[in-house]
Tab-separated table of C-alpha atoms in Angstrom:
chain	number	residue	atom	x	y	z
A	1	MET	CA	12.292	12.259	13.703
A	2	ARG	CA	12.043	10.539	10.348
A	3	PRO	CA	9.150	8.026	9.977
A	4	ASN	CA	9.614	4.707	9.351
A	5	ILE	CA	7.398	3.250	6.289
A	6	SER	CA	5.853	-0.096	6.153
A	7	LEU	CA	5.083	-0.868	2.378
A	8	LEU	CA	2.241	-3.636	2.283
A	9	HIS	CA	2.717	-5.683	-0.828
A	10	ALA	CA	-0.367	-7.819	-1.859
A	11	THR	CA	0.599	-10.116	-4.465
A	12	TYR	CA	-0.971	-12.772	-6.490
A	13	ARG	CA	0.348	-15.318	-8.906
A	14	ARG	CA	2.532	-12.434	-10.955
A	15	SER	CA	4.087	-13.614	-13.965
A	16	ALA	CA	7.381	-12.142	-12.678
A	17	SER	CA	9.174	-12.437	-9.440
A	18	PRO	CA	7.434	-9.692	-6.919
A	19	ILE	CA	11.194	-9.606	-5.777
A	20	GLU	CA	11.378	-7.120	-8.742
A	21	VAL	CA	8.631	-4.782	-7.272
A	22	LYS	CA	10.328	-4.756	-3.341
A	23	GLU	CA	13.892	-4.058	-5.399
A	24	SER	CA	12.457	-1.108	-7.096
A	25	TRP	CA	11.100	0.517	-4.148
A	26	LEU	CA	13.845	0.230	-1.989
A	27	LYS	CA	16.456	0.891	-4.844
A	28	LEU	CA	14.539	4.146	-5.549
A	29	ALA	CA	14.243	5.075	-1.594
A	30	ASP	CA	16.548	7.808	-0.226
A	31	ARG	CA	16.641	5.627	3.217
A	32	PRO	CA	15.938	1.961	2.470
A	33	ASP	CA	17.063	1.393	6.023
A	34	LEU	CA	13.838	2.962	7.187
A	35	VAL	CA	11.392	0.755	5.117
A	36	GLU	CA	9.621	-2.304	6.646
A	37	TYR	CA	8.744	-4.240	3.211
A	38	ILE	CA	5.616	-7.000	3.948
A	39	PHE	CA	4.603	-9.619	1.261
A	40	ALA	CA	1.069	-11.060	1.701
A	41	MET	CA	-0.092	-13.925	-0.314
A	42	ASP	CA	-2.360	-16.809	-0.359
A	43	ALA	CA	-1.203	-20.259	0.420
A	44	ASP	CA	-2.191	-21.688	-3.060
A	45	ASP	CA	0.168	-19.520	-4.395
A	46	GLY	CA	3.445	-21.501	-4.726
A	47	VAL	CA	5.586	-19.755	-7.125
A	48	THR	CA	5.352	-16.574	-5.242
A	49	LEU	CA	5.742	-18.799	-1.963
A	50	LEU	CA	8.888	-19.895	-3.554
A	51	HIS	CA	10.135	-16.138	-4.708
A	52	THR	CA	9.474	-14.778	-1.327
A	53	GLU	CA	10.957	-17.471	0.853
A	54	GLY	CA	13.280	-15.535	3.470
A	55	HIS	CA	11.625	-12.410	3.096
A	56	THR	CA	9.203	-10.718	5.565
A	57	ARG	CA	5.700	-12.106	4.452
A	58	VAL	CA	2.396	-13.296	5.848
A	59	ILE	CA	0.467	-15.951	4.494
A	60	ASN	CA	-3.366	-16.473	4.145
A	61	PRO	CA	-5.054	-19.530	3.555
A	62	PRO	CA	-6.131	-20.082	-0.066
A	63	GLY	CA	-8.534	-17.771	-1.937
A	64	ASN	CA	-10.403	-20.541	-3.681
A	65	GLY	CA	-10.340	-18.670	-6.655
A	66	GLN	CA	-11.729	-15.570	-4.862
A	67	VAL	CA	-10.026	-12.180	-4.973
A	68	THR	CA	-8.287	-11.787	-1.645
A	69	ALA	CA	-6.043	-8.339	-2.158
A	70	VAL	CA	-7.947	-6.837	0.719
A	71	ARG	CA	-7.643	-9.459	2.995
A	72	ASN	CA	-3.777	-9.630	1.990
A	73	TRP	CA	-3.343	-5.841	2.632
A	74	ASN	CA	-5.276	-6.245	6.174
A	75	THR	CA	-3.419	-9.017	7.186
A	76	ALA	CA	0.181	-7.142	6.436
A	77	ALA	CA	-1.291	-4.154	8.508
A	78	ALA	CA	-1.758	-5.983	10.954
A	79	VAL	CA	1.923	-7.342	11.328
A	80	ALA	CA	3.264	-3.746	10.468
A	81	ASN	CA	5.801	-1.776	12.470
A	82	GLY	CA	5.749	1.617	10.733
A	83	ASP	CA	5.021	5.066	11.502
A	84	LEU	CA	3.214	5.372	7.988
A	85	LEU	CA	1.798	2.042	6.093
A	86	MET	CA	1.653	2.641	2.324
A	87	VAL	CA	-0.447	-0.078	0.050
A	88	ILE	CA	1.154	-1.371	-2.828
A	89	ALA	CA	0.653	-4.066	-5.338
A	90	ASP	CA	2.277	-6.217	-8.247
A	91	ASP	CA	1.918	-3.057	-10.785
A	92	LEU	CA	2.814	-0.221	-8.641
A	93	PHE	CA	6.389	1.157	-8.935
A	94	PRO	CA	7.761	4.604	-7.220
A	95	PRO	CA	9.574	7.350	-8.607
A	96	LEU	CA	13.313	8.304	-7.166
A	97	SER	CA	13.226	9.486	-3.598
A	98	TRP	CA	9.481	8.198	-2.972
A	99	ASP	CA	10.220	8.232	1.155
A	100	THR	CA	11.345	11.850	1.124
A	101	ALA	CA	8.275	12.679	-0.970
A	102	LEU	CA	5.994	11.324	1.781
A	103	VAL	CA	8.086	12.368	4.693
A	104	GLU	CA	8.089	15.768	3.477
A	105	LEU	CA	4.015	15.601	3.121
A	106	VAL	CA	3.758	14.601	6.508
A	107	GLY	CA	5.953	17.460	7.598
A	108	SER	CA	5.808	17.788	11.633
A	109	LEU	CA	2.510	15.603	11.864
A	110	ASP	CA	2.945	13.047	14.546
A	111	THR	CA	1.801	9.819	13.065
A	112	SER	CA	1.132	8.609	16.121
A	113	ARG	CA	-1.384	10.945	16.926
A	114	ALA	CA	-2.662	12.616	13.822
A	115	SER	CA	-5.235	10.504	11.877
A	116	PHE	CA	-4.517	10.861	8.163
A	117	ALA	CA	-4.641	9.350	4.947
A	118	ILE	CA	-2.372	10.617	1.932
A	119	LYS	CA	-3.648	10.820	-1.778
A	120	VAL	CA	-1.109	9.963	-4.336
A	121	THR	CA	-1.414	10.166	-7.712
A	122	ASP	CA	-1.310	6.481	-9.419
A	123	SER	CA	-3.350	7.273	-12.457
A	124	SER	CA	-3.289	8.937	-15.547
A	125	ILE	CA	-7.020	10.062	-15.149
A	126	LYS	CA	-7.443	13.946	-14.302
A	127	ASP	CA	-8.907	14.898	-11.280
A	128	GLU	CA	-8.871	11.566	-9.716
A	129	VAL	CA	-10.345	11.539	-6.419
A	130	LEU	CA	-10.266	7.689	-5.322
A	131	VAL	CA	-7.560	7.045	-2.779
A	132	ARG	CA	-6.371	3.969	-4.348
A	133	HIS	CA	-2.966	3.267	-3.093
A	134	PRO	CA	-3.573	4.975	0.321
A	135	VAL	CA	-0.619	6.174	2.592
A	136	ILE	CA	-1.721	6.044	6.111
A	137	SER	CA	-0.715	7.206	9.596
A	138	ARG	CA	-0.339	4.846	12.511
A	139	ALA	CA	-3.198	6.671	14.427
A	140	PHE	CA	-5.599	6.291	11.161
A	141	TYR	CA	-4.794	2.520	11.465
A	142	GLN	CA	-5.343	2.138	14.934
A	143	ARG	CA	-8.425	4.348	15.094
A	144	HIS	CA	-10.199	2.956	11.624
A	145	GLY	CA	-8.047	0.082	10.395
A	146	LEU	CA	-7.041	-0.278	6.686
A	147	PHE	CA	-9.480	-2.030	4.290
A	148	SER	CA	-13.185	-2.852	5.451
A	149	ASP	CA	-13.166	-7.078	5.474
A	150	GLU	CA	-16.484	-6.715	3.605
A	151	TYR	CA	-14.664	-6.173	0.323
A	152	ARG	CA	-12.170	-8.214	-1.593
A	153	GLY	CA	-10.937	-6.179	-3.956
A	154	VAL	CA	-13.105	-4.260	-6.116
A	155	TYR	CA	-14.789	-0.869	-4.884
A	156	CYS	CA	-12.336	-1.318	-1.835
A	157	ASP	CA	-10.651	2.026	-2.879
A	158	ASN	CA	-14.363	3.634	-3.307
A	159	ASP	CA	-15.118	2.372	0.486
A	160	PHE	CA	-11.526	3.597	1.824
A	161	THR	CA	-12.077	6.921	0.028
A	162	VAL	CA	-15.258	7.473	1.824
A	163	ARG	CA	-14.398	6.394	5.248
A	164	ALA	CA	-11.141	8.632	4.998
A	165	PHE	CA	-13.472	11.511	4.380
A	166	TRP	CA	-15.753	11.187	6.927
A	167	GLN	CA	-13.673	10.016	9.917
A	168	SER	CA	-9.860	11.494	9.126
A	169	VAL	CA	-8.117	14.108	7.090
A	170	ILE	CA	-6.862	13.353	3.402
A	171	LEU	CA	-3.482	15.093	2.839
A	172	ASP	CA	-3.102	16.099	-0.734
A	173	GLY	CA	-0.202	13.977	-1.946
A	174	ARG	CA	-0.907	14.267	-5.907
A	175	SER	CA	2.681	15.687	-6.205
A	176	LEU	CA	4.257	12.114	-5.614
A	177	THR	CA	3.255	10.304	-8.954
A	178	LEU	CA	3.548	6.514	-8.732
A	179	GLU	CA	3.985	4.090	-12.169
A	180	HIS	CA	0.662	2.011	-12.352
A	181	ARG	CA	1.602	-0.530	-14.471
A	182	HIS	CA	-1.977	-1.716	-15.267
A	183	PRO	CA	-3.171	-2.684	-18.892
A	184	SER	CA	-6.254	0.206	-18.769
A	185	ASP	CA	-7.406	2.890	-16.907
A	186	ASN	CA	-10.769	2.181	-17.959
């Protein structure tokens, strides 16, 4: 049986509508009917609230100028129903058939029993080891959660990578290359 995928999109004051990101992910999926898309945002992000009205979303208290990506991803994960949970952001875009590529990486693993994370490529840095936009199995989430609440954004990837390495299995999904449209890798 093909696993359902929950896309956890923490959005923060994106200059363009975050709906553009959602549309890209769903348009490039082979089976968009098996993709659950959840926006997560702060209550003081008025423009994003307007753009995402009528879409599945979680709204957290105002961030008061603090980075809240980790809190928003964790809140989205808490309401997600997918067999695979995938962390995405305002500047992350998929290739064609990204969902089929994930399903092929998972193979015959039972996502409800096998605790694993998938390391995809989202950076031009050669031999990048950080699991920066993790994809996790339902079993991983139930046993270990997603990001540690002690982080807001910076270094959460480092912490997640170490925890996944010590507590679970990391599948090599670097054949799936995502486009990370941020200003710099430095």
